[in-house]
XYZ file of C-alpha atoms in Angstrom:
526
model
C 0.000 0.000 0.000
C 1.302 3.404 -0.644
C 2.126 5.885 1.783
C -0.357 8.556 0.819
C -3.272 5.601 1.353
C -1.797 4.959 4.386
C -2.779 8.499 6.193
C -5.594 8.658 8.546
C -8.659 10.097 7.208
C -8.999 13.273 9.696
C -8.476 16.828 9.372
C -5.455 17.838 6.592
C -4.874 13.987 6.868
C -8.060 13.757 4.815
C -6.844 15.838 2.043
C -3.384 14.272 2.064
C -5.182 10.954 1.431
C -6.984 12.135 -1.446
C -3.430 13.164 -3.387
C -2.559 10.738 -6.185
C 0.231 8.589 -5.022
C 3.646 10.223 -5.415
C 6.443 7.360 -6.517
C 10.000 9.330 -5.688
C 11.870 8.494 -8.988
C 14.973 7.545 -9.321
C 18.394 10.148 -8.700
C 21.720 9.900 -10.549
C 23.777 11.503 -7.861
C 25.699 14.142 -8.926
C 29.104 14.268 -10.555
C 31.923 16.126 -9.950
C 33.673 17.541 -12.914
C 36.989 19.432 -12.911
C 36.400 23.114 -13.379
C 36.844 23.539 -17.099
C 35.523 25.358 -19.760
C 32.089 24.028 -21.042
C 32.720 24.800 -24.547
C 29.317 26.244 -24.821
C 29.655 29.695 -23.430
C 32.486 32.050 -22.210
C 35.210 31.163 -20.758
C 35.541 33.661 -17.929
C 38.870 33.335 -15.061
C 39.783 34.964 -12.204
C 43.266 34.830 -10.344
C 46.779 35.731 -10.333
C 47.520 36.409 -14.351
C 43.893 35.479 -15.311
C 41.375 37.707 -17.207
C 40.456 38.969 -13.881
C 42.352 39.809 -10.728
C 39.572 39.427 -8.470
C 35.908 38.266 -8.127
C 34.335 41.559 -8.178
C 35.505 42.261 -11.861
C 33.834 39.532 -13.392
C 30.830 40.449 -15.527
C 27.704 39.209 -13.126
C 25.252 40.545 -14.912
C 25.426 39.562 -18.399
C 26.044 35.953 -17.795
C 24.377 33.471 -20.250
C 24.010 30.110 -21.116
C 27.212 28.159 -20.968
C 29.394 30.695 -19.762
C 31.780 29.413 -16.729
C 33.498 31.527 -14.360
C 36.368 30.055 -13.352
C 37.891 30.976 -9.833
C 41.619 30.080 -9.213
C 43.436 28.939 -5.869
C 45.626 31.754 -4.348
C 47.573 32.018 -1.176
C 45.300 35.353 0.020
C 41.313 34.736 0.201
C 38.938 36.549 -2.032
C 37.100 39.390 -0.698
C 34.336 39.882 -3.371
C 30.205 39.221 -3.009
C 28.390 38.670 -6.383
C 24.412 37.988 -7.145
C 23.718 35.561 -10.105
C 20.538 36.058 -11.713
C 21.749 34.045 -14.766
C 19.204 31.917 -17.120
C 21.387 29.066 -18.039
C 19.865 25.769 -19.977
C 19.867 22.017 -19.335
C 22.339 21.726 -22.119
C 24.132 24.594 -21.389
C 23.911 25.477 -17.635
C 25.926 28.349 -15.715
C 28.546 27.542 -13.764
C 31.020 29.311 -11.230
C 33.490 26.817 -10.142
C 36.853 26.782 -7.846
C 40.414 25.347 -9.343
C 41.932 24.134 -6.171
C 46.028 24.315 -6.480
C 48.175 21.092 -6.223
C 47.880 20.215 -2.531
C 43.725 20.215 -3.199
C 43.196 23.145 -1.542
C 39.728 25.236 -2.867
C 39.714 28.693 -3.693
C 38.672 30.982 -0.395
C 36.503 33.621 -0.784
C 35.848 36.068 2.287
C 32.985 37.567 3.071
C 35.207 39.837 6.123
C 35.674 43.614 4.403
C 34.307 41.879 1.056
C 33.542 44.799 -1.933
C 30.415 44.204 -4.032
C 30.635 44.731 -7.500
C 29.492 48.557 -7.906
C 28.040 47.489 -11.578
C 25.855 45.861 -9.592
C 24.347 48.943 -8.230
C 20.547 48.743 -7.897
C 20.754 44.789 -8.698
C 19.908 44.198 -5.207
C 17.426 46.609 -4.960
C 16.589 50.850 -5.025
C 16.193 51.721 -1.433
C 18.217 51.066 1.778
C 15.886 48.540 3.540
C 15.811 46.195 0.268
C 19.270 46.696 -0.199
C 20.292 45.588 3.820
C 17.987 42.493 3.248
C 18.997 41.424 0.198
C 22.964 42.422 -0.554
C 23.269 42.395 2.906
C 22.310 38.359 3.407
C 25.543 36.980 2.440
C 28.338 36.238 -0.153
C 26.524 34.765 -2.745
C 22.681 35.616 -3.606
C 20.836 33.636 -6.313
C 17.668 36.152 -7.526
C 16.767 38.503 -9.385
C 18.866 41.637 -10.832
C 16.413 44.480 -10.134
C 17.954 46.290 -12.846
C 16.773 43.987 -16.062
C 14.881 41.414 -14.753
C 11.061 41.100 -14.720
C 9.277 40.303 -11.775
C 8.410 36.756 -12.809
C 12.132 36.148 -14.116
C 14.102 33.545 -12.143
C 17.352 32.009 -12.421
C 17.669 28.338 -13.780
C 20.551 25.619 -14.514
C 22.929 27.262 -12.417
C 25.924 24.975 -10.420
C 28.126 26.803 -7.465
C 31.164 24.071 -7.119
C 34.639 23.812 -5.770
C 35.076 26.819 -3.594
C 35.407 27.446 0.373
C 32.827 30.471 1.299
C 33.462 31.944 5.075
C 32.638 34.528 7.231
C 29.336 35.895 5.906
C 28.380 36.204 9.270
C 27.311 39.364 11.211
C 30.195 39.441 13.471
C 31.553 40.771 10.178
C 31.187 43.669 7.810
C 31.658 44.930 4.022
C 31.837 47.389 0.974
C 27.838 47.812 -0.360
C 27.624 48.413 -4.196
C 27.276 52.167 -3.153
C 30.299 52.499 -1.569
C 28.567 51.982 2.086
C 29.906 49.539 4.959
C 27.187 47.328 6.427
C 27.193 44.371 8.933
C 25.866 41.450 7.606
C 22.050 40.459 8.427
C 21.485 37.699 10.942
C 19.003 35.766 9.025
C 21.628 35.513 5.999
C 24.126 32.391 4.744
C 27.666 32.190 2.588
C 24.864 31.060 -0.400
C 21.098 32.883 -0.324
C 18.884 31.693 -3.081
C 16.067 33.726 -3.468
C 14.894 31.844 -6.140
C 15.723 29.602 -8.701
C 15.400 26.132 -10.324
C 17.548 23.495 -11.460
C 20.237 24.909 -8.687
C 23.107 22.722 -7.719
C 26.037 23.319 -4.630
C 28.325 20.603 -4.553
C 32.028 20.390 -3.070
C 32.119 23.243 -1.350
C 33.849 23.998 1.918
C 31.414 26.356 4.109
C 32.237 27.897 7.644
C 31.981 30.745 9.879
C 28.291 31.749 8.519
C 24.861 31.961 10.203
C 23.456 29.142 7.552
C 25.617 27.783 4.969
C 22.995 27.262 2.479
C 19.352 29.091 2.526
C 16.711 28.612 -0.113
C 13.404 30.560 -0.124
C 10.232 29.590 -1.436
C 7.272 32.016 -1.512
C 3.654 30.869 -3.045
C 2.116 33.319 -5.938
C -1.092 33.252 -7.013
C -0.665 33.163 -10.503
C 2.516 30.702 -10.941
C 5.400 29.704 -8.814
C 8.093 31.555 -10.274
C 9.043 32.099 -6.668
C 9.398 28.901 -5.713
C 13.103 26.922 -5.628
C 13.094 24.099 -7.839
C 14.902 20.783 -8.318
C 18.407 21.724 -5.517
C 20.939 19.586 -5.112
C 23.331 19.701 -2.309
C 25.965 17.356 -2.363
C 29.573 17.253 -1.714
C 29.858 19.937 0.773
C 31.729 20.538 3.424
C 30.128 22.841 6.435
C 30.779 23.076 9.923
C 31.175 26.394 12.177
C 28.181 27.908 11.026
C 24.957 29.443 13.180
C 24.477 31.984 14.931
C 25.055 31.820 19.025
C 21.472 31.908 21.007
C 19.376 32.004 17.933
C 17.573 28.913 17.042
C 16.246 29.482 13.910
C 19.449 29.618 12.191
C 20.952 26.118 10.547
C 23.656 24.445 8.944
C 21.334 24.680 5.875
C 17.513 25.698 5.531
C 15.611 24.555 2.577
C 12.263 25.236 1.148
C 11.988 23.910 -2.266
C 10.423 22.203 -4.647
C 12.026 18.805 -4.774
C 15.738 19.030 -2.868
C 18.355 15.995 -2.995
C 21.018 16.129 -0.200
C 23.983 13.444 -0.794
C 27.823 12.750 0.364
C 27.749 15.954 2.446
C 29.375 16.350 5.859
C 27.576 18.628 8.360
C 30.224 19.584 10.836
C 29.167 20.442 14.447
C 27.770 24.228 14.167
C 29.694 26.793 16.301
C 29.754 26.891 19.496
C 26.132 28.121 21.594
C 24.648 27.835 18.151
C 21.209 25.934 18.803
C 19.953 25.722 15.556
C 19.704 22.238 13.231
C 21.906 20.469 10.725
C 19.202 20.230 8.252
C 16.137 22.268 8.348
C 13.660 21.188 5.774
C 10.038 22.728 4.396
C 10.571 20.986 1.068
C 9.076 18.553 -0.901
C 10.154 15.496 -2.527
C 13.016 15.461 -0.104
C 15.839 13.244 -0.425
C 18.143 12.772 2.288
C 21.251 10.194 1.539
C 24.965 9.512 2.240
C 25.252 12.349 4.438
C 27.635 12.147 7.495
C 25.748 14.050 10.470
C 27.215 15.194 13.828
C 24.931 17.746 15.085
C 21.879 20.154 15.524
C 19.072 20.824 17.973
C 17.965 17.722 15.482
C 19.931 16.227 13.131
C 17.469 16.458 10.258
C 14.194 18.469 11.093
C 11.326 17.547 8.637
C 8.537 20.618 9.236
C 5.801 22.390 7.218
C 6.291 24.701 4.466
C 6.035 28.508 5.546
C 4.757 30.976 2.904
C 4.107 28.864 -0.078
C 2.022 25.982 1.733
C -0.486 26.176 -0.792
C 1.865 24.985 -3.848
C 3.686 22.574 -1.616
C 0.676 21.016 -0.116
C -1.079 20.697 -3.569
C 2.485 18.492 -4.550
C 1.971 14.731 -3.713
C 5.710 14.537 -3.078
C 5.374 16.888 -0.409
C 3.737 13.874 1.747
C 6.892 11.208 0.830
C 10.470 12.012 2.119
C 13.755 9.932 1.881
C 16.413 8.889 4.435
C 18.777 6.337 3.945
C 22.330 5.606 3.980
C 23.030 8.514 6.725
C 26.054 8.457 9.385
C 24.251 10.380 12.198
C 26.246 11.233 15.422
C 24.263 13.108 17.917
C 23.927 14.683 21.433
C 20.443 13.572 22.836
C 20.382 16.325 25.104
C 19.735 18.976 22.546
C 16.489 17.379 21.281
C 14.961 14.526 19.326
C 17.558 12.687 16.248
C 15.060 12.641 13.558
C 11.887 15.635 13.864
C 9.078 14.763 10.897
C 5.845 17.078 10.603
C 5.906 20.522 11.920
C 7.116 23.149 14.710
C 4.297 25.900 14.059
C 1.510 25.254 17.095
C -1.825 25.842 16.078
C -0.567 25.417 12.443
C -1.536 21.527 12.980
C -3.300 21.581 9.141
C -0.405 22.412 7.377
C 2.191 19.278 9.080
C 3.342 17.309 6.843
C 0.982 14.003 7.542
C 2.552 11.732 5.037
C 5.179 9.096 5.177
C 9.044 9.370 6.563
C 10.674 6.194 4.993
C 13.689 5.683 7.099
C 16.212 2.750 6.391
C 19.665 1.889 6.386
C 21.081 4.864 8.282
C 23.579 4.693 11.511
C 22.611 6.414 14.634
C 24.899 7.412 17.410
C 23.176 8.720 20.340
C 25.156 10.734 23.026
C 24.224 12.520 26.349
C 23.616 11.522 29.746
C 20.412 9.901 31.286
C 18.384 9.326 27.199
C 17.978 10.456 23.841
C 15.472 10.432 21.485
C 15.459 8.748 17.996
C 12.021 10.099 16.374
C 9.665 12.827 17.238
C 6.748 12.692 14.493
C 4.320 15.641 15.278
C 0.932 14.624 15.294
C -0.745 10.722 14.434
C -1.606 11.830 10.901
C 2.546 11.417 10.402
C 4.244 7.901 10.162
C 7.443 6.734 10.279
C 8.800 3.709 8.345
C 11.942 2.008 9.514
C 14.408 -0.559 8.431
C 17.853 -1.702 8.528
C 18.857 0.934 10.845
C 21.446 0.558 13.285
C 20.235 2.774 16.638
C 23.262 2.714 19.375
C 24.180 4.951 22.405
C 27.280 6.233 23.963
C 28.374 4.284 26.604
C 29.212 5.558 30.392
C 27.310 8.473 30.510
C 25.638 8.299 33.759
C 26.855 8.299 37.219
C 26.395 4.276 37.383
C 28.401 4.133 34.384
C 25.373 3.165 32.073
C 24.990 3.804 28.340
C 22.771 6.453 27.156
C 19.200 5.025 27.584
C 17.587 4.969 24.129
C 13.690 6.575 23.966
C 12.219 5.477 20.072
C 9.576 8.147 20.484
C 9.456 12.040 21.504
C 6.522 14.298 22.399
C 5.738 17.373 20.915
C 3.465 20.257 22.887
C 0.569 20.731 20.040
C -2.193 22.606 20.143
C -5.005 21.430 22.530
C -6.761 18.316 21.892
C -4.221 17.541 18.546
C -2.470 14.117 19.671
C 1.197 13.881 19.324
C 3.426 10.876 19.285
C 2.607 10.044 15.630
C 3.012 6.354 14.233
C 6.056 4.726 14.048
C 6.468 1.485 12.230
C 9.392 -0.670 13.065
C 10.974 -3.356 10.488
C 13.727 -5.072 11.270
C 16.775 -2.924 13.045
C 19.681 -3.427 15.346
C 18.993 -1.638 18.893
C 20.731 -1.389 22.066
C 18.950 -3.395 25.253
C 16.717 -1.430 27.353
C 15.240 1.353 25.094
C 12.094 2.476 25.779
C 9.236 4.010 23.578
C 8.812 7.231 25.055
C 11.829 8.078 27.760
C 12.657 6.423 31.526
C 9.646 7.880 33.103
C 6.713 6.626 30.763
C 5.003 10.140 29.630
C 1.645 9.443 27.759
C 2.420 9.366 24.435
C -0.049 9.504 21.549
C 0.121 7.357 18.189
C 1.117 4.117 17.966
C 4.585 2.016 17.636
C 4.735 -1.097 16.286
C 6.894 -3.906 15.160
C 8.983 -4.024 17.896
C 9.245 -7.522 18.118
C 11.372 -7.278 14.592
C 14.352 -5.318 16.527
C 17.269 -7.383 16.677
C 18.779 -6.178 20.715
C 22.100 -6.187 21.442
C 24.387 -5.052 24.185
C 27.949 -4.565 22.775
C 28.604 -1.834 20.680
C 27.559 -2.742 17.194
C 30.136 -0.608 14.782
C 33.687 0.834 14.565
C 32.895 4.755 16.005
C 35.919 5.623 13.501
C 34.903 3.747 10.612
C 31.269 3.218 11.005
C 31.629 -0.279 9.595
C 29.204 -3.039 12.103
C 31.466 -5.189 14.438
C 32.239 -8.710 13.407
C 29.759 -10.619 15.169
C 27.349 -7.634 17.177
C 24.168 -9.312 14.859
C 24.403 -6.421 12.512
C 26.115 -7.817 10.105
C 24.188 -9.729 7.412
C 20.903 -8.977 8.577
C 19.817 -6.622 6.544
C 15.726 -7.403 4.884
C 14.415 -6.864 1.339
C 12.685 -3.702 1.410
C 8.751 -4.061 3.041
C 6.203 -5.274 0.228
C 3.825 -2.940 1.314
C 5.653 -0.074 0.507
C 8.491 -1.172 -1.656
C 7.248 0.565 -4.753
C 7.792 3.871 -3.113
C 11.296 2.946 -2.492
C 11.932 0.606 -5.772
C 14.192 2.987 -7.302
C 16.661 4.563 -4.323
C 18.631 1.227 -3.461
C 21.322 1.980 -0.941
C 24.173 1.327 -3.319
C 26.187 3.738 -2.232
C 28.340 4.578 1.184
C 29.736 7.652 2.150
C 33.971 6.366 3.902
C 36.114 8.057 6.301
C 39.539 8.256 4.559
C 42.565 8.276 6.669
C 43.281 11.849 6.780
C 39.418 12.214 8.031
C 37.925 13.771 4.552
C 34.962 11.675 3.086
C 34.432 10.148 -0.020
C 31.764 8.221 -1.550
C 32.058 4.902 -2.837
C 30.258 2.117 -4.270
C 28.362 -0.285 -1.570
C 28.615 -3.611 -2.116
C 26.991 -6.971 -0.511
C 30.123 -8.901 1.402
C 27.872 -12.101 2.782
C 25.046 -13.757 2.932
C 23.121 -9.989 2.903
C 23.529 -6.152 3.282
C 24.494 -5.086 6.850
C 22.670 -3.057 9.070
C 23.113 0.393 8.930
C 24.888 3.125 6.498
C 28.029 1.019 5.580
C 29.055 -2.610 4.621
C 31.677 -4.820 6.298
C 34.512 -5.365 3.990
């Protein structure tokens, strides 16, 4: 049965039902290319002895279809901010792309005393408050140029790769496209797209930002021209971004149509920054090969704010993807895995589909428990298999392991049950988890399947590999996926594995079956 007839029939869960099925096709991840020349445009550089000494003198404004801007390593960072409003084509797509020198090292560019392109004067917008909320959001922003673009103009077929982005971040300031110095905003990230479709950031290194990435999505009457459309994020590197105190501010926050995250590593966020990893109001999400290690929650699955109406009318907004994850993370911050919605009283608008959860690793820290799922309300279920769930060990007075708690609550509004439903295939756990924390707090929903878990008591993978242990029962014991369901997953196999190198980078390899069956879990025992 598909997930959409699996909804209950009450309130939004009603209309959710009545969607046509939504069957997430299949994704050719995303390949990295060295930064060349397409052939089918200009062939714009920037560097020492290049066309260009520096960022800001490349010609933003009039790129086109096939042009690549080509940014080369130097020993000094680049202090230039650019907007790309470019209309690139499947065939012949934009692209601004880092050469790295011969150690490997990307291309930095600063966002601390950056200078914006004065051409670019009025791009961002004709009067100081536009300007401080649009120029003043980051390095990079993907929208429109106010100064040729119609209102229903949007950038499309555009790819950001290669290049380390820091410090767009207010703690820092820089050169306006009038000559003024401003601070940057709070609410602002190293990449801001405003809008855009067919956008993809891979291999990037991002730090020292409030987010790293930021897509906006706003619902028009008329089309969705405002809307992001078909991101990929993959490849990345980001760690050291947030912004201390505020909790709305993420590794990466995504509203778009359709998003694909893969073989990205989200770093811990800097320190006294409460905000999440991944922050998602998407639809047709994708979540895969990603290594994990923090956030208020590791990947939190909400509502869509200001375009609900074209994201709830998308069947794909009620199916989301995660497999093949490495998740490390501290329990005491909040639940692992958050599916439905955060906005109280906004019940209607949750996300009341299906979370299909398998093959992912999950390292719990934090003393006394920690919480693997929190789904909002019972009109949201959660589907998992082949998951390895294990705590850190020692971390109470007695010397105990965390305690593991399968289910969180959320404070609705009154009389909405939380708890949702969470449907358990066959996983590895630790002994002596619980459904819903030490102390037994009513819990709405329902969990089932727990007599598929496969307990253990000895710690089930390598913590530096994230391979499972030679005899800990998660090797080999991976199932086919669940007949009821396995249409919706038919075509995202977890062939693929994201490995910890020796020098600690991470690259993504090929997953294959050593035994009898797949392992539990995001990798396979060699």
């Amino acid at each position: 049965m598909l997930a959409v007839a699996l909804l209950a029939a009450s309130g939004s869960g009603a209309r959710a039902a009545a969607l046509p099925p939504w069957i997430p096709p299949a994704i050719e991840p995303v390949r990295l290319t060295p930064c060349v020349a397409s052939g089918k445009g200009r062939d714009i550089t920037v560097g020492p002895g290049k066309t260009h000494a520096e960022v800001t003198q490349v010609p933003w404004e009039t790129l086109g279809p096939g042009d690549t801007v080509r940014i080369f390593w130097r020993a000094a960072p680049y202090r230039g901010k650019f907007l790309i409003s470019a209309r690139g084509t499947a065939a012949a797509p934009v692209r601004v792309c880092g050469v790295r020198n011969t150690d490997g090292r990307r291309p930095v560019i600063s966002g601390e005393n950056a200078v914006s392109r004065p051409e670019l004067a009025g791009a961002y917008g004709g009067d100081d408050y536009t300007v401080t909320w649009t120029e003043g959001r980051g390095i990079v922003y993907v929208g429109l140029n106010r100064n040729t673009d119609v209102w229903t103009d949007h950038p499309s077929h555009l790819r950001i790769d290669g290049l380390a982005f820091q410090k767009a971040h207010p703690n820092y300031t820089f050169t306006d496209t009038t000559g003024k110095t401003r601070a940057y905003v709070d609410f602002g990230a190293a990449i801001w797209i405003h809008r855009g479709w067919n956008i993809t950031i891979a291999d990037n290194e991002i730090t020292d930002s409030s987010h790293a990435i930021f897509s906006r999505s706003i619902a028009d009457t008329a089309a969705d021209f405002e809307v992001t459309r078909d991101l990929r994020i993959a490849y990345n590197d980001m760690s050291g971004n947030g912004i201390v105190g505020d909790e709305h501010v993420h590794t990466t926050y995504v509203q778009s149509r359709r998003v694909t995250y893969e073989f990205n590593r989200y770093g811990p966020l800097r320190s006294g920054a409460p905000g999440n990893s991944i922050k998602d109001r998407s639809t047709g999400t994708v979540i895969r090969y990603n290594r994990i290690e923090d956030g208020a929650h590791a990947v939190d699955l909400v509502e869509p704010e200001d375009w609900n109406t074209v994201a709830e009318a998308d069947p794909a907004f009620r199916v989301t993807l995660v497999y093949g994850n490495q998740i490390l993370k501290d329990g005491r911050t909040g639940s692992a895995i958050h599916y439905g919605g955060d906005h109280m009283g906004a019940e209607a608008h949750f996300r009341k589909g299906t979370l299909y959860f398998y093959a992912n690793t999950l390292h719990l820290s934090g003393r006394d428990y920690a919480a693997l799922f929190q789904a909002s309300t019972v009109d949201e279920r959660i589907v998992a298999w082949n998951n390895i769930f294990f705590p850190e060990a020692g971390t109470d007075p007695y010397g105990n392991p965390t305690a593991l708690q399968i289910r969180a609550n959320q404070d609705n509004a009154d009389g909405i049950a939380d708890g949702g439903r969470v449907d358990l295939g066959r996983n590895w756990i630790w002994r002596g988890w619980t459904d819903n924390g030490p102390w037994g707090k009513p819990i709405g929903g329902r969990l089932t399947g727990t007599g598929n878990l496969v307990v253990g008591s000895a710690y089930p993978v390598d913590l530096t590999a994230m391979v499972p242990v030679l005899g800990s029962g998660a090797v080999d014991r991976a199932v086919a996926r669940p007949t009821d369901y396995s249409a919706v997953v038919a075509a995202h196999p977890v062939d693929r594995e994201l490995v910890r190198l020796a020098d600690g980078r991470f690259q993504p390899a090929a997953r294959p079956v050593v035994g009898a069956a797949p392992d539990f879990g995001a990798r396979e025992r060699r």
